[in-house]
mmCIF file of C-alpha atoms in Angstrom:
data_model
loop_
_atom_site.group_PDB
_atom_site.id
_atom_site.type_symbol
_atom_site.label_atom_id
_atom_site.label_comp_id
_atom_site.label_asym_id
_atom_site.label_seq_id
_atom_site.Cartn_x
_atom_site.Cartn_y
_atom_site.Cartn_z
ATOM 1 C CA GLN A 302 -15.412 1.387 -10.854
ATOM 2 C CA LEU A 303 -18.281 1.557 -8.399
ATOM 3 C CA GLN A 304 -18.854 4.196 -5.730
ATOM 4 C CA GLU A 305 -21.604 4.180 -3.116
ATOM 5 C CA SER A 306 -23.170 7.329 -1.727
ATOM 6 C CA GLY A 307 -25.899 8.115 0.748
ATOM 7 C CA PRO A 308 -26.667 9.272 4.281
ATOM 8 C CA GLY A 309 -24.365 7.911 6.933
ATOM 9 C CA ARG A 310 -26.983 8.112 9.651
ATOM 10 C CA LEU A 311 -30.736 7.812 9.901
ATOM 11 C CA LYS A 312 -33.338 7.048 12.510
ATOM 12 C CA SER A 313 -35.511 4.021 13.071
ATOM 13 C CA SER A 314 -38.556 3.781 10.789
ATOM 14 C CA GLU A 315 -36.977 6.034 8.157
ATOM 15 C CA THR A 316 -36.212 4.953 4.592
ATOM 16 C CA LEU A 317 -32.630 4.342 3.522
ATOM 17 C CA SER A 318 -31.668 5.409 0.009
ATOM 18 C CA LEU A 319 -28.254 4.604 -1.402
ATOM 19 C CA MET A 320 -26.821 5.219 -4.854
ATOM 20 C CA CYS A 321 -24.019 3.439 -6.654
ATOM 21 C CA SER A 322 -22.259 5.390 -9.398
ATOM 22 C CA VAL A 323 -20.756 3.395 -12.234
ATOM 23 C CA SER A 324 -17.660 4.776 -13.961
ATOM 24 C CA GLY A 325 -15.573 3.378 -16.770
ATOM 25 C CA GLY A 326 -18.502 1.556 -18.302
ATOM 26 C CA SER A 327 -22.198 1.757 -19.013
ATOM 27 C CA ILE A 328 -24.844 0.525 -16.651
ATOM 28 C CA SER A 329 -26.718 -0.528 -19.763
ATOM 29 C CA SER A 330 -24.003 -3.036 -20.691
ATOM 30 C CA GLU A 331 -25.435 -6.363 -21.660
ATOM 31 C CA ASN A 332 -25.008 -9.426 -19.488
ATOM 32 C CA TYR A 333 -24.104 -7.479 -16.351
ATOM 33 C CA TYR A 334 -26.182 -7.436 -13.200
ATOM 34 C CA TRP A 335 -25.981 -4.859 -10.411
ATOM 35 C CA GLY A 336 -26.263 -5.850 -6.775
ATOM 36 C CA TRP A 337 -26.130 -4.821 -3.139
ATOM 37 C CA ILE A 338 -24.525 -6.627 -0.222
ATOM 38 C CA ARG A 339 -24.235 -5.505 3.385
ATOM 39 C CA GLN A 340 -22.068 -6.369 6.357
ATOM 40 C CA PRO A 341 -23.146 -5.577 9.934
ATOM 41 C CA PRO A 342 -20.338 -4.570 12.290
ATOM 42 C CA GLY A 343 -18.144 -7.565 13.102
ATOM 43 C CA LYS A 344 -20.313 -9.930 11.097
ATOM 44 C CA GLY A 345 -20.373 -11.632 7.710
ATOM 45 C CA LEU A 346 -21.690 -10.669 4.306
ATOM 46 C CA GLU A 347 -25.417 -10.636 3.588
ATOM 47 C CA TRP A 348 -26.762 -10.490 0.054
ATOM 48 C CA ILE A 349 -29.555 -7.940 -0.403
ATOM 49 C CA GLY A 350 -30.516 -8.253 -4.052
ATOM 50 C CA ASN A 351 -29.624 -7.958 -7.743
ATOM 51 C CA ILE A 352 -31.140 -6.262 -10.780
ATOM 52 C CA TYR A 353 -30.770 -7.687 -14.310
ATOM 53 C CA ASP A 354 -31.381 -6.022 -17.670
ATOM 54 C CA ARG A 355 -32.423 -2.850 -15.805
ATOM 55 C CA ARG A 356 -35.734 -4.366 -14.749
ATOM 56 C CA SER A 357 -35.740 -7.936 -13.420
ATOM 57 C CA THR A 358 -34.895 -8.274 -9.744
ATOM 58 C CA HIS A 359 -34.012 -10.951 -7.221
ATOM 59 C CA TYR A 360 -34.191 -10.091 -3.523
ATOM 60 C CA ASN A 361 -33.189 -11.737 -0.257
ATOM 61 C CA PRO A 362 -36.464 -13.187 1.083
ATOM 62 C CA SER A 363 -35.744 -11.804 4.539
ATOM 63 C CA LEU A 364 -35.634 -8.248 3.140
ATOM 64 C CA LYS A 365 -37.912 -8.522 0.134
ATOM 65 C CA SER A 366 -40.862 -6.675 1.649
ATOM 66 C CA ARG A 367 -38.704 -3.613 2.366
ATOM 67 C CA VAL A 368 -36.225 -3.525 -0.545
ATOM 68 C CA THR A 369 -36.241 -1.969 -3.996
ATOM 69 C CA ILE A 370 -33.298 -1.923 -6.416
ATOM 70 C CA ASP A 371 -33.555 0.262 -9.478
ATOM 71 C CA VAL A 372 -31.409 1.584 -12.317
ATOM 72 C CA ASP A 373 -31.101 5.177 -13.564
ATOM 73 C CA THR A 374 -29.512 4.935 -16.994
ATOM 74 C CA SER A 375 -29.436 8.726 -17.437
ATOM 75 C CA LYS A 376 -27.089 9.033 -14.463
ATOM 76 C CA ASN A 377 -25.300 5.699 -14.934
ATOM 77 C CA GLN A 378 -26.287 4.763 -11.398
ATOM 78 C CA PHE A 379 -28.299 2.162 -9.585
ATOM 79 C CA SER A 380 -29.998 2.506 -6.253
ATOM 80 C CA LEU A 381 -31.047 0.682 -3.123
ATOM 81 C CA THR A 382 -34.112 1.675 -1.138
ATOM 82 C CA LEU A 383 -34.752 0.019 2.232
ATOM 83 C CA SER A 384 -37.844 1.084 4.126
ATOM 84 C CA SER A 385 -38.700 1.012 7.830
ATOM 85 C CA VAL A 386 -35.114 0.647 8.971
ATOM 86 C CA THR A 387 -34.152 -0.472 12.457
ATOM 87 C CA ALA A 388 -30.870 -0.795 14.327
ATOM 88 C CA ALA A 389 -30.508 -4.244 12.750
ATOM 89 C CA ASP A 390 -29.971 -2.522 9.395
ATOM 90 C CA THR A 391 -26.797 -0.856 10.664
ATOM 91 C CA ALA A 392 -24.034 -2.091 8.363
ATOM 92 C CA VAL A 393 -21.509 -1.317 5.688
ATOM 93 C CA TYR A 394 -23.381 -1.419 2.400
ATOM 94 C CA TYR A 395 -21.542 -2.483 -0.745
ATOM 95 C CA CYS A 396 -22.624 -2.227 -4.354
ATOM 96 C CA ALA A 397 -21.184 -4.791 -6.745
ATOM 97 C CA THR A 398 -21.514 -6.189 -10.240
ATOM 98 C CA GLY A 399 -20.849 -9.295 -12.240
ATOM 99 C CA GLY A 400 -21.948 -11.271 -15.254
ATOM 100 C CA TYR A 401 -24.994 -13.488 -15.515
ATOM 101 C CA TYR A 402 -26.432 -16.331 -17.546
ATOM 102 C CA LEU A 403 -29.928 -16.215 -18.963
ATOM 103 C CA ASP A 404 -31.770 -19.325 -20.072
ATOM 104 C CA SER A 405 -35.223 -20.830 -19.919
ATOM 105 C CA THR A 406 -35.013 -21.007 -16.126
ATOM 106 C CA GLY A 407 -34.259 -17.317 -15.772
ATOM 107 C CA TYR A 408 -31.285 -15.260 -14.604
ATOM 108 C CA SER A 409 -28.328 -16.940 -12.895
ATOM 109 C CA PRO A 410 -25.740 -14.518 -11.553
ATOM 110 C CA ASP A 411 -22.077 -15.361 -11.589
ATOM 111 C CA ALA A 412 -19.675 -13.982 -8.990
ATOM 112 C CA PHE A 413 -19.472 -10.375 -7.855
ATOM 113 C CA ASP A 414 -16.276 -9.468 -9.709
ATOM 114 C CA MET A 415 -16.233 -5.753 -8.921
ATOM 115 C CA TRP A 416 -17.137 -4.076 -5.644
ATOM 116 C CA GLY A 417 -17.500 -0.537 -4.407
ATOM 117 C CA GLN A 418 -15.515 0.520 -1.356
ATOM 118 C CA GLY A 419 -18.622 0.415 0.829
ATOM 119 C CA THR A 420 -20.535 3.031 2.765
ATOM 120 C CA THR A 421 -21.345 2.878 6.475
ATOM 121 C CA VAL A 422 -24.961 3.280 7.485
ATOM 122 C CA THR A 423 -25.895 3.716 11.135
ATOM 123 C CA VAL A 424 -29.505 3.541 12.308
ATOM 124 C CA SER A 425 -30.296 5.051 15.679
ATOM 125 C CA SER A 426 -33.459 5.148 17.702
ATOM 126 C CA GLN B 951 -32.456 -18.792 3.420
ATOM 127 C CA SER B 952 -29.708 -20.368 5.506
ATOM 128 C CA ALA B 953 -26.118 -19.266 5.215
ATOM 129 C CA LEU B 954 -23.553 -21.675 3.874
ATOM 130 C CA THR B 955 -21.475 -23.297 6.619
ATOM 131 C CA GLN B 956 -17.804 -22.407 6.966
ATOM 132 C CA PRO B 957 -15.389 -23.012 9.828
ATOM 133 C CA ALA B 958 -15.054 -19.881 11.937
ATOM 134 C CA SER B 959 -11.281 -20.024 11.801
ATOM 135 C CA VAL B 960 -8.362 -21.889 10.289
ATOM 136 C CA SER B 961 -4.644 -21.410 10.716
ATOM 137 C CA GLY B 962 -1.415 -22.502 9.144
ATOM 138 C CA SER B 963 2.270 -21.753 9.041
ATOM 139 C CA PRO B 964 4.016 -20.030 6.155
ATOM 140 C CA GLY B 965 4.643 -22.428 3.299
ATOM 141 C CA GLN B 966 1.933 -24.842 4.373
ATOM 142 C CA SER B 967 -1.383 -25.494 2.616
ATOM 143 C CA ILE B 968 -4.769 -24.922 4.179
ATOM 144 C CA THR B 969 -8.284 -25.767 3.035
ATOM 145 C CA ILE B 970 -11.485 -23.937 3.920
ATOM 146 C CA SER B 971 -14.716 -25.850 3.462
ATOM 147 C CA CYS B 972 -18.091 -24.412 2.554
ATOM 148 C CA THR B 973 -21.098 -26.670 3.035
ATOM 149 C CA GLY B 974 -24.491 -26.012 1.537
ATOM 150 C CA THR B 975 -27.354 -28.110 0.258
ATOM 151 C CA SER B 976 -28.633 -29.699 -2.927
ATOM 152 C CA SER B 977 -30.474 -26.419 -3.550
ATOM 153 C CA ASP B 978 -27.327 -24.364 -3.849
ATOM 154 C CA ILE B 979 -23.770 -25.730 -4.012
ATOM 155 C CA GLY B 980 -24.961 -29.213 -4.880
ATOM 156 C CA ASN B 981 -26.975 -28.006 -7.855
ATOM 157 C CA TYR B 982 -24.885 -25.198 -9.319
ATOM 158 C CA ASN B 983 -21.286 -24.485 -10.243
ATOM 159 C CA LEU B 984 -21.898 -20.808 -9.491
ATOM 160 C CA VAL B 985 -19.745 -20.982 -6.371
ATOM 161 C CA SER B 986 -17.330 -18.165 -5.631
ATOM 162 C CA TRP B 987 -14.817 -17.229 -2.970
ATOM 163 C CA TYR B 988 -13.926 -13.778 -1.648
ATOM 164 C CA GLN B 989 -11.016 -12.461 0.403
ATOM 165 C CA GLN B 990 -11.574 -9.537 2.758
ATOM 166 C CA TYR B 991 -9.021 -7.587 4.737
ATOM 167 C CA PRO B 992 -10.204 -5.530 7.749
ATOM 168 C CA GLY B 993 -11.837 -2.299 6.671
ATOM 169 C CA GLN B 994 -11.740 -3.192 2.974
ATOM 170 C CA ALA B 995 -14.234 -4.426 0.426
ATOM 171 C CA PRO B 996 -14.224 -8.115 -0.464
ATOM 172 C CA LYS B 997 -12.144 -9.228 -3.441
ATOM 173 C CA LEU B 998 -13.116 -12.056 -5.774
ATOM 174 C CA MET B 999 -10.591 -14.900 -5.600
ATOM 175 C CA LEU B 1000 -12.384 -17.772 -7.365
ATOM 176 C CA PHE B 1001 -15.528 -18.040 -9.485
ATOM 177 C CA ASP B 1002 -17.425 -20.968 -10.962
ATOM 178 C CA VAL B 1003 -15.920 -23.237 -8.284
ATOM 179 C CA SER B 1004 -12.330 -23.189 -9.460
ATOM 180 C CA ASN B 1005 -11.645 -20.357 -11.914
ATOM 181 C CA ARG B 1006 -9.225 -17.609 -10.927
ATOM 182 C CA PRO B 1007 -9.780 -14.026 -12.099
ATOM 183 C CA SER B 1008 -6.859 -12.324 -13.731
ATOM 184 C CA GLY B 1009 -4.262 -11.297 -11.155
ATOM 185 C CA VAL B 1010 -5.152 -13.860 -8.499
ATOM 186 C CA SER B 1011 -2.243 -16.074 -7.467
ATOM 187 C CA PHE B 1012 -2.144 -19.672 -8.693
ATOM 188 C CA ARG B 1013 -1.719 -20.589 -5.016
ATOM 189 C CA PHE B 1014 -5.496 -20.268 -4.697
ATOM 190 C CA SER B 1015 -7.526 -23.198 -5.985
ATOM 191 C CA GLY B 1016 -11.054 -24.470 -5.604
ATOM 192 C CA SER B 1017 -13.049 -27.650 -5.863
ATOM 193 C CA LYS B 1018 -16.489 -29.042 -5.189
ATOM 194 C CA SER B 1019 -17.843 -32.403 -4.115
ATOM 195 C CA GLY B 1020 -21.552 -32.862 -3.605
ATOM 196 C CA ASN B 1021 -22.866 -30.063 -1.413
ATOM 197 C CA THR B 1022 -19.435 -28.912 -0.245
ATOM 198 C CA ALA B 1023 -17.038 -26.524 -1.927
ATOM 199 C CA SER B 1024 -13.456 -25.989 -0.833
ATOM 200 C CA LEU B 1025 -10.838 -23.284 -1.124
ATOM 201 C CA THR B 1026 -7.219 -24.361 -0.866
ATOM 202 C CA ILE B 1027 -4.342 -21.969 -0.403
ATOM 203 C CA SER B 1028 -0.937 -23.492 -1.005
ATOM 204 C CA GLY B 1029 2.418 -22.024 -0.012
ATOM 205 C CA LEU B 1030 0.761 -19.943 2.683
ATOM 206 C CA GLN B 1031 2.066 -16.406 2.992
ATOM 207 C CA ALA B 1032 1.616 -13.742 5.651
ATOM 208 C CA GLU B 1033 -0.391 -11.630 3.202
ATOM 209 C CA ASP B 1034 -2.998 -14.404 2.964
ATOM 210 C CA GLU B 1035 -4.166 -13.633 6.508
ATOM 211 C CA ALA B 1036 -7.715 -12.360 5.989
ATOM 212 C CA ASP B 1037 -11.366 -13.350 6.151
ATOM 213 C CA TYR B 1038 -12.669 -15.632 3.420
ATOM 214 C CA TYR B 1039 -16.271 -15.995 2.301
ATOM 215 C CA CYS B 1040 -17.881 -18.489 -0.041
ATOM 216 C CA SER B 1041 -21.037 -17.789 -2.008
ATOM 217 C CA SER B 1042 -23.461 -19.720 -4.174
ATOM 218 C CA PHE B 1043 -26.477 -19.176 -6.364
ATOM 219 C CA THR B 1044 -29.555 -21.021 -5.173
ATOM 220 C CA SER B 1045 -32.584 -22.665 -6.718
ATOM 221 C CA SER B 1046 -34.707 -19.903 -5.183
ATOM 222 C CA THR B 1047 -32.901 -17.463 -7.512
ATOM 223 C CA THR B 1048 -31.118 -15.921 -4.560
ATOM 224 C CA VAL B 1049 -27.465 -15.636 -3.583
ATOM 225 C CA VAL B 1050 -26.242 -16.972 -0.261
ATOM 226 C CA PHE B 1051 -22.931 -16.330 1.509
ATOM 227 C CA GLY B 1052 -21.087 -18.419 4.040
ATOM 228 C CA GLY B 1053 -20.538 -17.081 7.527
ATOM 229 C CA GLY B 1054 -16.889 -16.397 6.809
ATOM 230 C CA THR B 1055 -13.607 -17.956 7.910
ATOM 231 C CA LYS B 1056 -10.777 -16.075 9.573
ATOM 232 C CA LEU B 1057 -7.424 -17.317 8.311
ATOM 233 C CA THR B 1058 -4.483 -16.831 10.641
ATOM 234 C CA VAL B 1059 -0.940 -17.286 9.373
ATOM 235 C CA LEU B 1060 1.114 -18.388 12.353
#
């Protein structure tokens, strides 16, 4: 299971930090990636990024300059850091996981087969 | 990156079949079979319904099926039931090593 945690509210220009706790399995499991997706109020899903093998990352180009995803194996958690937030970053943030393929072209993630329940983040001015 | 294109809404009567399309490009759906579909009820997290175009995870009804032709993937729900009323999202891996979602389709069971 996955469970998100973090501040529900923050102000513009601050840095958002969210954690996703993994239970029932190890975050060091092979062939699993760990990702973040968000959903603004009343809107669709937006992929934020994935981390593979605890070090390689793929990020949404529109967020890449502000996003960091990292893994803490000692706590069996992974994190999302989003800097310089604005009201446009207000959303429900989900953590999720799935399997991936690795070949000469790099990492190819399969579907998100497990999701956290989501955590609401509100950015105010 | 541009979102995949889905119809904003579809509807059908109980027992009927409906199909939701998801159109991308040769850089995503057209080049990979890493296409998945998610069901989302209001206030809940998305649930995986299909992966790798047409594979159902354990526990997902056989009434859900998927296909792909060129740059377009499709989700078909047969024998429509009231409980199928939800939002549906498609997703694909892309040649830019990113993941892209569709804008979502609201399914109404009449």
